[in-house]
Amino acid sequence: MKLYNSMSRRKEEFVPLVAGQVGFYVCGPTVYNDIHIGNARTFISFDMIRRYLEYSGYKVRFVQNITDVDDKIIRRAQDEGRRPDEVATQYAQAFIDSMRALGVADPTVRPRATEEIEAMVELVSCLVAKGHAYEVDGDVYFSVRSFSQYGVLSGRDIDQLQAGARVEPDERKHDPLDFALWKAAKTGEPFWESPWGPGRPGWHLECSAMSQRYLGCTFDIHGGGEDLIFPHHENEIAQSEACHQAGFARYWLHGGMLTLDAEKMSKSEGNSLFLKDVLRQVPAAALRLLMAQTHYRSPFDYSAERLDEAASALQRIESVLRNVAWRLGQTALAAGGPTSQAAASAAPPTEQGGRSGIPAASDTAAKLRTQTAACRTRFVEQMDDDFNSAAAVAAIYGLVTAVNVALAAADDTLELLAALQEAAEAIQELLAVLGVVLAAASDDQQPALPVGLVLLAEQLAAYNGGDPVEAAEALLALRGEARAHKDWPLADAVRDGLTALGLAVEDTALGTRVVLVSRDQGECR
């Protein structure tokens, strides 16, 4: 497995500190508002990476913090006439709920800044004692020039740098680049006691203290959006290594930025799109499938059109899997019992054919098995190459197409049925590794047929019941009779009526059924 390390700016073989185990830290949200899909992309990417590490056999200890004390939280609380902790509690829970709705697994540990103050004070005390930090009127600053490796992650020359984000210029600092480790309390703001007086931690300090507590001074992977490389991650490295005199994170992974219709997403610019609003439009699996189709390090341009394409692709995949389930079920009925690989092996074929006269071998089955194995191999190869989910998804799409081709084959051998089931299971399994959990993977999960079928069947087939499924069967029977008697106008009337309801007739080797039509009948892409 190779990872692109932002520190070395190249792909490196992944060798964890402890064989079979991974210590993984990802910067979490500052909880002053609902998260937008730009934030969501980062969390989806690292959830996918975590899932793949676990799929590869690693035991992952995944730590992600929540920043619940910050200038933005305080400002929002002041604007709304509330306490900062009320704002933080509201949006922390909203974040957790959004992540769970998105299918992002809970971290092993989710520390909150306000619950880790003691560890932060200890880290600041260490830096002051070693001459890397100084106190001014209750504020404590890190002396950037005291750390000779400053700029190693971002590749910036310290003499050309200016004061970073979230740090206002302050004439009391020894150098404009010095950043706040501890901020003296101001009237009306939350505070904690410290050796330098009442105050609260600086933003950069939090992640260093929390990662050290839950993963150790040196751990395997640190992740976040590429916008955090400077100054946040650069400052984490400086304060952590200056105190502990040891390496910090061994591999740095950074996700690419997301734009909205080619414009950088920003809450301050008023062009952010909140995750909760997107999830009202499409299933979480569709958004995750969309994100997985771009490499996590690459920039990603979000649009409603691209999301709609991903939703259609998801529908097509689910439709193919339902078709496999239906094929297996229909064959089971024809053979007089359940059809499965186990059932097939329990009733060996005769010279004349397989169980109940079904042939026992199929060239189509052998080809599909080869394609399934190739998909699995390709998936692992691409994910091992710096988590190339785009190519991994392409491999899955290829198998979906292969299953569709096999479903159209005019044979129903036991071998083919087993191969179809194995391929369907592979599609579900590999998508789940990417966090794309399918909503309908079996025939009994076919979306409900519209009630308009009842009226159509009443008009054309003299149906007088109230069940859409029975109505569909009556229409199919009518269509079959019309075609047998070459009554093409009546057959066309059935077809056109179904089309108007968003339905289609699907003829297969095992029979005919009514299916819902997805919004886009093209191939997965």
Short mmCIF file of C-alpha atoms in Angstrom, two decimals:
data_model
loop_
_atom_site.label_atom_id
_atom_site.label_comp_id
_atom_site.label_asym_id
_atom_site.label_seq_id
_atom_site.Cartn_x
_atom_site.Cartn_y
_atom_site.Cartn_z
CA MET A 1 0.00 0.00 0.00
CA LYS A 2 1.32 3.43 -0.99
CA LEU A 3 0.21 6.77 0.45
CA TYR A 4 0.95 10.24 -0.89
CA ASN A 5 2.69 11.95 2.03
CA SER A 6 2.24 15.74 1.96
CA MET A 7 5.41 16.05 4.02
CA SER A 8 7.68 14.37 1.47
CA ARG A 9 5.48 15.31 -1.51
CA ARG A 10 5.65 11.80 -2.94
CA LYS A 11 4.05 8.40 -2.59
CA GLU A 12 5.55 6.24 0.12
CA GLU A 13 5.04 2.66 1.16
CA PHE A 14 2.80 2.55 4.21
CA VAL A 15 4.52 0.93 7.18
CA PRO A 16 2.70 1.57 10.49
CA LEU A 17 4.53 2.02 13.76
CA VAL A 18 2.97 -1.18 15.11
CA ALA A 19 2.37 -4.00 12.66
CA GLY A 20 -1.32 -4.48 11.95
CA GLN A 21 -2.37 -1.30 13.79
CA VAL A 22 -2.95 2.28 12.63
CA GLY A 23 -3.14 5.43 14.74
CA PHE A 24 -5.17 7.93 12.68
CA TYR A 25 -6.06 11.53 13.56
CA VAL A 26 -8.34 13.78 11.48
CA CYS A 27 -9.16 17.39 12.35
CA GLY A 28 -12.83 17.75 13.19
CA PRO A 29 -15.24 20.70 12.89
CA THR A 30 -15.51 23.98 14.74
CA VAL A 31 -19.14 23.77 15.78
CA TYR A 32 -20.70 27.18 15.20
CA ASN A 33 -22.94 26.28 12.23
CA ASP A 34 -24.22 23.34 10.19
CA ILE A 35 -21.58 21.79 7.96
CA HIS A 36 -21.59 22.32 4.20
CA ILE A 37 -20.74 19.75 1.55
CA GLY A 38 -17.18 21.05 1.35
CA ASN A 39 -16.68 19.95 4.95
CA ALA A 40 -18.54 16.75 4.18
CA ARG A 41 -16.15 15.86 1.38
CA THR A 42 -13.23 15.83 3.80
CA PHE A 43 -15.05 13.63 6.30
CA ILE A 44 -16.31 11.27 3.56
CA SER A 45 -12.77 10.92 2.17
CA PHE A 46 -11.19 9.98 5.48
CA ASP A 47 -14.06 7.68 6.39
CA MET A 48 -13.42 5.87 3.11
CA ILE A 49 -9.69 5.65 3.84
CA ARG A 50 -10.39 4.32 7.33
CA ARG A 51 -12.81 1.74 5.93
CA TYR A 52 -10.27 0.54 3.40
CA LEU A 53 -7.54 0.25 6.02
CA GLU A 54 -9.88 -1.91 8.10
CA TYR A 55 -10.88 -3.91 5.00
CA SER A 56 -7.14 -4.51 4.45
CA GLY A 57 -6.85 -6.06 7.89
CA TYR A 58 -5.60 -3.16 10.01
CA LYS A 59 -6.97 -2.39 13.45
CA VAL A 60 -7.56 1.37 13.23
CA ARG A 61 -7.74 3.73 16.20
CA PHE A 62 -9.45 6.73 14.64
CA VAL A 63 -9.50 10.01 16.58
CA GLN A 64 -11.40 13.10 15.49
CA ASN A 65 -11.86 16.15 17.68
CA ILE A 66 -14.66 18.67 18.04
CA THR A 67 -13.60 22.28 18.57
CA ASP A 68 -16.29 23.58 20.90
CA VAL A 69 -14.60 26.79 22.05
CA ASP A 70 -13.49 29.31 19.43
CA ASP A 71 -13.86 32.94 18.35
CA LYS A 72 -16.56 32.04 15.80
CA ILE A 73 -18.61 30.20 18.41
CA ILE A 74 -18.33 33.15 20.79
CA ARG A 75 -19.34 35.65 18.09
CA ARG A 76 -22.39 33.60 17.11
CA ALA A 77 -23.44 33.29 20.73
CA GLN A 78 -23.12 37.05 21.21
CA ASP A 79 -25.13 37.74 18.04
CA GLU A 80 -27.92 35.41 19.19
CA GLY A 81 -27.90 36.35 22.87
CA ARG A 82 -26.94 32.83 23.95
CA ARG A 83 -24.12 31.20 25.88
CA PRO A 84 -21.22 29.85 23.77
CA ASP A 85 -21.68 26.36 25.22
CA GLU A 86 -25.32 26.35 24.05
CA VAL A 87 -24.26 27.14 20.48
CA ALA A 88 -21.48 24.56 20.59
CA THR A 89 -23.73 21.84 22.01
CA GLN A 90 -26.39 22.44 19.35
CA TYR A 91 -24.04 22.28 16.38
CA ALA A 92 -21.87 19.49 17.78
CA GLN A 93 -24.93 17.26 17.91
CA ALA A 94 -26.03 18.47 14.47
CA PHE A 95 -22.61 17.47 13.14
CA ILE A 96 -22.77 14.01 14.71
CA ASP A 97 -26.29 13.48 13.35
CA SER A 98 -25.20 14.59 9.87
CA MET A 99 -22.22 12.24 9.87
CA ARG A 100 -24.36 9.29 10.89
CA ALA A 101 -26.94 10.18 8.21
CA LEU A 102 -24.07 10.26 5.72
CA GLY A 103 -22.88 6.81 6.77
CA VAL A 104 -19.64 8.10 8.29
CA ALA A 105 -18.58 5.73 11.07
CA ASP A 106 -18.18 7.18 14.56
CA PRO A 107 -14.53 7.73 15.52
CA THR A 108 -12.93 5.49 18.09
CA VAL A 109 -12.55 8.59 20.24
CA ARG A 110 -14.24 11.96 19.72
CA PRO A 111 -12.62 14.37 22.23
CA ARG A 112 -14.02 17.84 22.75
CA ALA A 113 -11.69 20.76 23.33
CA THR A 114 -13.47 21.94 26.46
CA GLU A 115 -12.97 18.51 28.06
CA GLU A 116 -9.21 18.43 27.34
CA ILE A 117 -8.06 21.71 28.89
CA GLU A 118 -5.72 20.06 31.40
CA ALA A 119 -3.75 18.35 28.63
CA MET A 120 -3.50 21.66 26.76
CA VAL A 121 -2.22 23.53 29.78
CA GLU A 122 0.45 20.85 30.27
CA LEU A 123 1.58 21.23 26.65
CA VAL A 124 1.83 25.03 26.93
CA SER A 125 3.75 24.69 30.20
CA CYS A 126 6.21 22.35 28.48
CA LEU A 127 6.80 24.83 25.66
CA VAL A 128 7.30 27.74 28.06
CA ALA A 129 9.77 25.71 30.14
CA LYS A 130 11.79 24.79 27.04
CA GLY A 131 11.95 28.37 25.76
CA HIS A 132 9.64 27.86 22.78
CA ALA A 133 6.81 30.01 24.20
CA TYR A 134 6.43 33.23 26.19
CA GLU A 135 3.68 34.96 28.15
CA VAL A 136 2.44 38.53 27.62
CA ASP A 137 -0.38 39.91 29.80
CA GLY A 138 -1.97 36.48 30.24
CA ASP A 139 -1.58 35.47 26.58
CA VAL A 140 0.98 32.81 25.68
CA TYR A 141 2.60 32.74 22.22
CA PHE A 142 4.70 30.15 20.44
CA SER A 143 8.02 31.53 19.20
CA VAL A 144 8.09 30.34 15.60
CA ARG A 145 11.79 31.13 15.07
CA SER A 146 12.69 28.92 18.03
CA PHE A 147 11.72 25.89 15.94
CA SER A 148 14.20 25.45 13.11
CA GLN A 149 11.96 23.12 11.07
CA TYR A 150 9.07 25.58 10.81
CA GLY A 151 7.68 25.48 7.26
CA VAL A 152 8.70 21.87 6.59
CA LEU A 153 5.14 20.73 5.75
CA SER A 154 3.99 23.70 3.69
CA GLY A 155 7.39 24.24 2.09
CA ARG A 156 7.33 27.92 2.96
CA ASP A 157 10.34 30.10 3.77
CA ILE A 158 9.93 31.48 7.27
CA ASP A 159 11.38 34.85 6.19
CA GLN A 160 8.64 35.25 3.60
CA LEU A 161 5.70 34.21 5.72
CA GLN A 162 3.08 36.56 7.15
CA ALA A 163 0.79 36.11 10.10
CA GLY A 164 -1.49 33.14 9.42
CA ALA A 165 -5.22 32.62 9.45
CA ARG A 166 -7.14 33.16 12.70
CA VAL A 167 -4.21 35.18 14.16
CA GLU A 168 -4.52 38.97 14.25
CA PRO A 169 -1.28 41.01 14.17
CA ASP A 170 -0.25 41.94 17.72
CA GLU A 171 2.54 44.40 18.56
CA ARG A 172 3.16 42.56 21.84
CA LYS A 173 4.44 39.49 19.98
CA HIS A 174 8.17 39.03 19.53
CA ASP A 175 7.61 38.19 15.87
CA PRO A 176 4.50 38.69 13.67
CA LEU A 177 4.54 34.95 12.88
CA ASP A 178 4.24 33.87 16.52
CA PHE A 179 0.85 32.30 17.19
CA ALA A 180 -1.35 32.09 20.26
CA LEU A 181 -1.22 28.99 22.43
CA TRP A 182 -3.34 30.46 25.23
CA LYS A 183 -5.64 33.49 25.15
CA ALA A 184 -6.33 35.60 28.22
CA ALA A 185 -10.00 35.78 29.17
CA LYS A 186 -12.12 38.68 27.98
CA THR A 187 -15.30 39.89 29.59
CA GLY A 188 -18.24 37.62 28.81
CA GLU A 189 -16.11 34.87 27.23
CA PRO A 190 -15.66 31.32 28.57
CA PHE A 191 -12.42 30.72 30.46
CA TRP A 192 -10.42 28.17 32.47
CA GLU A 193 -7.76 28.68 35.11
CA SER A 194 -4.11 28.34 34.12
CA PRO A 195 -0.61 29.31 35.36
CA TRP A 196 -0.95 32.48 33.24
CA GLY A 197 -4.35 33.44 34.56
CA PRO A 198 -7.88 32.68 33.33
CA GLY A 199 -8.16 32.08 29.63
CA ARG A 200 -8.85 29.58 26.87
CA PRO A 201 -6.76 27.55 24.40
CA GLY A 202 -5.70 28.69 20.95
CA TRP A 203 -7.12 26.79 17.98
CA HIS A 204 -3.84 25.14 16.91
CA LEU A 205 -3.06 23.88 20.40
CA GLU A 206 -6.11 21.63 20.64
CA CYS A 207 -5.20 19.01 18.04
CA SER A 208 -1.64 18.60 19.33
CA ALA A 209 -2.84 17.99 22.88
CA MET A 210 -5.66 15.63 21.91
CA SER A 211 -3.69 13.56 19.39
CA GLN A 212 -0.90 13.12 21.94
CA ARG A 213 -3.31 11.99 24.64
CA TYR A 214 -5.15 9.42 22.52
CA LEU A 215 -2.48 8.30 20.03
CA GLY A 216 0.87 9.13 21.63
CA CYS A 217 3.51 11.69 20.74
CA THR A 218 4.20 9.95 17.42
CA PHE A 219 1.47 8.25 15.42
CA ASP A 220 0.84 7.00 11.91
CA ILE A 221 -1.52 9.24 9.92
CA HIS A 222 -2.77 12.80 10.28
CA GLY A 223 -5.47 13.96 7.87
CA GLY A 224 -7.45 17.05 6.96
CA GLY A 225 -8.36 19.36 4.11
CA GLU A 226 -5.53 20.91 2.14
CA ASP A 227 -6.59 24.34 3.46
CA LEU A 228 -5.27 23.25 6.88
CA ILE A 229 -1.69 22.65 5.73
CA PHE A 230 -0.80 26.23 6.64
CA PRO A 231 -0.97 27.48 9.26
CA HIS A 232 -2.88 24.87 11.27
CA HIS A 233 -0.92 21.70 10.56
CA GLU A 234 2.37 23.56 10.33
CA ASN A 235 1.72 24.94 13.81
CA GLU A 236 0.72 21.53 15.16
CA ILE A 237 4.05 20.11 14.05
CA ALA A 238 6.00 22.98 15.57
CA GLN A 239 4.39 22.94 19.02
CA SER A 240 4.27 19.13 19.26
CA GLU A 241 7.84 18.40 18.17
CA ALA A 242 9.28 21.37 20.07
CA CYS A 243 7.81 20.01 23.30
CA HIS A 244 8.39 16.28 22.88
CA GLN A 245 11.61 16.33 20.84
CA ALA A 246 10.12 13.53 18.73
CA GLY A 247 8.44 13.11 15.39
CA PHE A 248 4.73 13.94 15.21
CA ALA A 249 2.64 12.33 12.44
CA ARG A 250 4.54 10.03 10.06
CA TYR A 251 2.17 10.38 7.09
CA TRP A 252 0.22 13.53 6.25
CA LEU A 253 -2.86 13.11 4.02
CA HIS A 254 -4.74 16.11 2.67
CA GLY A 255 -8.00 16.17 0.75
CA GLY A 256 -8.62 18.46 -2.20
CA MET A 257 -10.94 21.43 -2.02
CA LEU A 258 -14.54 21.45 -3.22
CA THR A 259 -15.98 24.18 -5.39
CA LEU A 260 -19.64 24.90 -6.06
CA ASP A 261 -20.26 25.34 -9.79
CA ALA A 262 -16.56 26.25 -10.20
CA GLU A 263 -16.58 28.80 -7.34
CA LYS A 264 -14.84 28.24 -4.03
CA MET A 265 -17.41 27.44 -1.36
CA SER A 266 -17.47 29.88 1.53
CA LYS A 267 -20.00 30.62 4.25
CA SER A 268 -18.74 34.21 4.34
CA GLU A 269 -19.38 34.55 0.60
CA GLY A 270 -22.88 33.17 1.02
CA ASN A 271 -22.45 30.39 -1.54
CA SER A 272 -22.22 27.40 0.78
CA LEU A 273 -24.53 24.43 0.36
CA PHE A 274 -25.40 22.73 3.61
CA LEU A 275 -25.14 18.95 3.81
CA LYS A 276 -28.54 18.61 5.47
CA ASP A 277 -30.16 20.25 2.43
CA VAL A 278 -28.40 17.92 -0.02
CA LEU A 279 -29.48 14.84 1.94
CA ARG A 280 -33.09 15.94 1.59
CA GLN A 281 -32.69 15.60 -2.19
CA VAL A 282 -30.82 12.32 -2.62
CA PRO A 283 -29.80 9.28 -0.56
CA ALA A 284 -26.50 9.55 1.30
CA ALA A 285 -25.19 6.71 -0.89
CA ALA A 286 -25.63 8.87 -4.00
CA LEU A 287 -23.56 11.71 -2.53
CA ARG A 288 -20.87 9.27 -1.40
CA LEU A 289 -20.82 7.64 -4.83
CA LEU A 290 -20.40 11.06 -6.40
CA MET A 291 -17.49 11.92 -4.09
CA ALA A 292 -15.81 8.54 -4.64
CA GLN A 293 -15.65 9.16 -8.39
CA THR A 294 -12.93 11.79 -7.82
CA HIS A 295 -9.59 11.02 -6.15
CA TYR A 296 -9.58 12.38 -2.61
CA ARG A 297 -6.56 14.62 -3.27
CA SER A 298 -8.00 16.16 -6.44
CA PRO A 299 -10.14 19.29 -6.49
CA PHE A 300 -13.82 18.52 -6.89
CA ASP A 301 -16.41 20.71 -8.59
CA TYR A 302 -19.86 20.04 -7.21
CA SER A 303 -23.01 20.67 -9.21
CA ALA A 304 -26.63 19.55 -9.06
CA GLU A 305 -26.19 17.90 -12.46
CA ARG A 306 -23.30 15.74 -11.26
CA LEU A 307 -25.24 14.74 -8.17
CA ASP A 308 -28.22 13.78 -10.33
CA GLU A 309 -25.93 11.62 -12.50
CA ALA A 310 -24.62 9.85 -9.40
CA ALA A 311 -28.16 9.27 -8.13
CA SER A 312 -29.07 7.74 -11.49
CA ALA A 313 -25.98 5.53 -11.44
CA LEU A 314 -26.93 4.38 -7.94
CA GLN A 315 -30.43 3.52 -9.18
CA ARG A 316 -28.96 1.49 -12.04
CA ILE A 317 -26.71 -0.49 -9.72
CA GLU A 318 -29.58 -1.21 -7.34
CA SER A 319 -31.78 -2.20 -10.30
CA VAL A 320 -29.19 -4.68 -11.56
CA LEU A 321 -28.92 -6.26 -8.11
CA ARG A 322 -32.68 -6.51 -7.82
CA ASN A 323 -32.72 -8.17 -11.23
CA VAL A 324 -30.22 -10.73 -9.99
CA ALA A 325 -32.36 -11.39 -6.91
CA TRP A 326 -35.45 -11.73 -9.11
CA ARG A 327 -33.64 -14.09 -11.49
CA LEU A 328 -32.58 -16.30 -8.59
CA GLY A 329 -36.08 -16.23 -7.15
CA GLN A 330 -37.78 -17.06 -10.44
CA THR A 331 -35.43 -19.97 -11.06
CA ALA A 332 -36.09 -21.23 -7.54
CA LEU A 333 -39.80 -21.25 -8.27
CA ALA A 334 -39.27 -23.03 -11.59
CA ALA A 335 -37.07 -25.64 -9.91
CA GLY A 336 -39.41 -26.11 -6.98
CA GLY A 337 -37.22 -24.73 -4.21
CA PRO A 338 -34.64 -22.13 -3.13
CA THR A 339 -31.79 -21.50 -5.55
CA SER A 340 -28.36 -20.91 -4.06
CA GLN A 341 -24.85 -22.20 -4.43
CA ALA A 342 -25.45 -24.45 -1.44
CA ALA A 343 -28.68 -25.79 -2.92
CA ALA A 344 -26.96 -26.43 -6.23
CA SER A 345 -24.17 -28.40 -4.59
CA ALA A 346 -26.72 -30.40 -2.59
CA ALA A 347 -28.29 -31.73 -5.82
CA PRO A 348 -25.50 -32.68 -8.26
CA PRO A 349 -26.30 -32.61 -11.99
CA THR A 350 -27.14 -35.68 -14.02
CA GLU A 351 -25.87 -36.55 -17.48
CA GLN A 352 -28.99 -34.98 -18.98
CA GLY A 353 -28.63 -31.78 -17.00
CA GLY A 354 -28.73 -30.19 -13.57
CA ARG A 355 -31.41 -30.26 -10.91
CA SER A 356 -34.94 -30.18 -12.42
CA GLY A 357 -33.48 -30.28 -15.90
CA ILE A 358 -31.41 -27.06 -15.52
CA PRO A 359 -28.03 -27.40 -17.32
CA ALA A 360 -25.03 -27.66 -15.00
CA ALA A 361 -22.37 -25.63 -16.81
CA SER A 362 -22.18 -22.33 -18.67
CA ASP A 363 -19.54 -20.39 -20.59
CA THR A 364 -21.34 -17.23 -19.46
CA ALA A 365 -20.85 -18.26 -15.83
CA ALA A 366 -17.13 -18.89 -16.29
CA LYS A 367 -16.69 -15.49 -17.95
CA LEU A 368 -18.63 -13.72 -15.22
CA ARG A 369 -16.59 -15.41 -12.49
CA THR A 370 -13.40 -14.25 -14.23
CA GLN A 371 -14.79 -10.70 -14.42
CA THR A 372 -15.72 -10.75 -10.74
CA ALA A 373 -12.24 -11.87 -9.72
CA ALA A 374 -10.69 -9.23 -11.99
CA CYS A 375 -12.89 -6.53 -10.43
CA ARG A 376 -11.79 -7.51 -6.93
CA THR A 377 -8.13 -7.50 -7.96
CA ARG A 378 -8.43 -4.15 -9.72
CA PHE A 379 -10.25 -2.63 -6.76
CA VAL A 380 -7.51 -3.59 -4.31
CA GLU A 381 -4.72 -2.50 -6.70
CA GLN A 382 -6.25 0.95 -7.10
CA MET A 383 -7.11 1.47 -3.46
CA ASP A 384 -3.61 0.36 -2.49
CA ASP A 385 -2.34 3.14 -4.78
CA ASP A 386 -3.08 6.11 -2.49
CA PHE A 387 -6.77 5.20 -2.19
CA ASN A 388 -7.64 5.78 -5.84
CA SER A 389 -11.38 5.46 -5.38
CA ALA A 390 -12.11 6.86 -8.84
CA ALA A 391 -10.47 3.88 -10.54
CA ALA A 392 -11.94 1.52 -7.93
CA VAL A 393 -15.46 2.77 -8.76
CA ALA A 394 -14.73 2.32 -12.47
CA ALA A 395 -13.85 -1.32 -11.80
CA ILE A 396 -17.16 -1.81 -9.97
CA TYR A 397 -19.07 -0.19 -12.83
CA GLY A 398 -17.40 -2.63 -15.17
CA LEU A 399 -18.67 -5.56 -13.12
CA VAL A 400 -22.18 -4.07 -13.03
CA THR A 401 -22.13 -4.01 -16.83
CA ALA A 402 -20.87 -7.60 -16.91
CA VAL A 403 -23.72 -8.72 -14.66
CA ASN A 404 -26.21 -6.98 -16.92
CA VAL A 405 -24.80 -8.85 -19.91
CA ALA A 406 -24.95 -12.16 -18.04
CA LEU A 407 -28.55 -11.50 -17.02
CA ALA A 408 -29.48 -11.22 -20.70
CA ALA A 409 -27.96 -14.64 -21.49
CA ALA A 410 -30.48 -17.20 -22.74
CA ASP A 411 -29.44 -19.89 -20.27
CA ASP A 412 -30.25 -20.62 -16.65
CA THR A 413 -27.53 -22.96 -15.49
CA LEU A 414 -26.79 -23.52 -11.85
CA GLU A 415 -23.28 -22.27 -12.54
CA LEU A 416 -24.59 -18.99 -13.94
CA LEU A 417 -26.94 -18.47 -11.02
CA ALA A 418 -24.10 -19.00 -8.56
CA ALA A 419 -21.86 -16.67 -10.59
CA LEU A 420 -24.54 -13.98 -10.63
CA GLN A 421 -24.93 -14.24 -6.87
CA GLU A 422 -21.16 -14.01 -6.32
CA ALA A 423 -20.89 -10.98 -8.60
CA ALA A 424 -23.79 -9.23 -6.88
CA GLU A 425 -22.21 -9.87 -3.48
CA ALA A 426 -18.89 -8.47 -4.72
CA ILE A 427 -20.56 -5.28 -5.96
CA GLN A 428 -22.26 -4.73 -2.61
CA GLU A 429 -19.13 -5.57 -0.62
CA LEU A 430 -16.76 -3.30 -2.55
CA LEU A 431 -19.17 -0.37 -2.61
CA ALA A 432 -19.58 -0.76 1.16
CA VAL A 433 -15.80 -0.42 1.55
CA LEU A 434 -16.22 3.02 -0.04
CA GLY A 435 -19.10 3.71 2.35
CA VAL A 436 -21.72 3.41 -0.40
CA VAL A 437 -24.36 1.22 1.23
CA LEU A 438 -27.07 0.19 -1.21
CA ALA A 439 -30.66 0.69 -0.16
CA ALA A 440 -32.14 -2.04 -2.33
CA ALA A 441 -30.03 -5.14 -2.83
CA SER A 442 -32.77 -7.78 -3.00
CA ASP A 443 -35.91 -8.36 -5.00
CA ASP A 444 -38.21 -7.89 -2.01
CA GLN A 445 -36.85 -4.35 -1.66
CA GLN A 446 -38.12 -3.33 -5.09
CA PRO A 447 -39.60 0.18 -4.74
CA ALA A 448 -43.39 0.18 -4.42
CA LEU A 449 -45.37 0.31 -7.66
CA PRO A 450 -47.53 3.43 -8.10
CA VAL A 451 -51.25 3.24 -7.30
CA GLY A 452 -51.94 4.61 -10.79
CA LEU A 453 -51.52 1.03 -11.99
CA VAL A 454 -54.90 0.19 -10.47
CA LEU A 455 -56.73 2.75 -12.62
CA LEU A 456 -54.82 1.71 -15.75
CA ALA A 457 -55.64 -1.96 -15.17
CA GLU A 458 -59.30 -1.04 -14.56
CA GLN A 459 -59.43 0.84 -17.86
CA LEU A 460 -57.60 -1.71 -20.02
CA ALA A 461 -57.95 -5.09 -18.31
CA ALA A 462 -61.27 -4.82 -16.45
CA TYR A 463 -59.41 -5.19 -13.15
CA ASN A 464 -61.60 -4.37 -10.15
CA GLY A 465 -59.17 -4.79 -7.26
CA GLY A 466 -57.02 -2.29 -5.36
CA ASP A 467 -53.54 -3.86 -5.27
CA PRO A 468 -50.90 -2.30 -7.62
CA VAL A 469 -49.01 -5.63 -7.79
CA GLU A 470 -52.14 -7.51 -8.87
CA ALA A 471 -52.92 -4.70 -11.31
CA ALA A 472 -49.44 -5.07 -12.86
CA GLU A 473 -50.01 -8.83 -13.27
CA ALA A 474 -53.37 -8.19 -14.95
CA LEU A 475 -51.78 -5.73 -17.39
CA LEU A 476 -48.95 -8.15 -18.19
CA ALA A 477 -51.46 -10.92 -18.85
CA LEU A 478 -53.44 -8.59 -21.12
CA ARG A 479 -50.29 -7.59 -22.98
CA GLY A 480 -49.33 -11.24 -23.45
CA GLU A 481 -52.75 -12.09 -24.88
CA ALA A 482 -52.69 -9.04 -27.16
CA ARG A 483 -49.27 -9.96 -28.54
CA ALA A 484 -50.34 -13.59 -29.03
CA HIS A 485 -53.33 -12.42 -31.10
CA LYS A 486 -51.27 -9.72 -32.85
CA ASP A 487 -53.47 -7.00 -31.37
CA TRP A 488 -50.65 -4.46 -31.51
CA PRO A 489 -52.78 -1.38 -30.65
CA LEU A 490 -53.84 -2.99 -27.36
CA ALA A 491 -50.27 -4.10 -26.58
CA ASP A 492 -49.04 -0.57 -27.33
CA ALA A 493 -51.75 0.90 -25.09
CA VAL A 494 -50.46 -1.18 -22.19
CA ARG A 495 -46.88 -0.12 -22.91
CA ASP A 496 -47.77 3.59 -23.27
CA GLY A 497 -49.87 3.57 -20.09
CA LEU A 498 -46.98 2.07 -18.12
CA THR A 499 -44.52 4.55 -19.61
CA ALA A 500 -46.71 7.44 -18.47
CA LEU A 501 -46.46 6.07 -14.93
CA GLY A 502 -42.66 5.87 -15.07
CA LEU A 503 -42.71 2.10 -15.61
CA ALA A 504 -41.51 -0.31 -18.24
CA VAL A 505 -42.08 -3.94 -19.19
CA GLU A 506 -38.98 -6.11 -18.85
CA ASP A 507 -38.96 -9.38 -20.81
CA THR A 508 -36.51 -11.99 -19.54
CA ALA A 509 -35.82 -15.64 -20.22
CA LEU A 510 -37.78 -16.44 -17.05
CA GLY A 511 -40.79 -14.25 -17.61
CA THR A 512 -42.04 -10.69 -17.80
CA ARG A 513 -42.36 -8.07 -15.08
CA VAL A 514 -43.10 -4.39 -14.55
CA VAL A 515 -40.17 -2.31 -13.27
CA LEU A 516 -39.63 1.31 -12.31
CA VAL A 517 -37.53 3.24 -14.81
CA SER A 518 -34.55 5.23 -13.48
CA ARG A 519 -34.13 8.84 -14.53
CA ASP A 520 -31.21 8.00 -16.79
CA GLN A 521 -30.98 4.69 -18.59
CA GLY A 522 -27.38 5.17 -19.74
CA GLU A 523 -24.41 3.21 -18.44
CA CYS A 524 -22.80 3.89 -15.08
CA ARG A 525 -20.11 6.53 -15.29
#
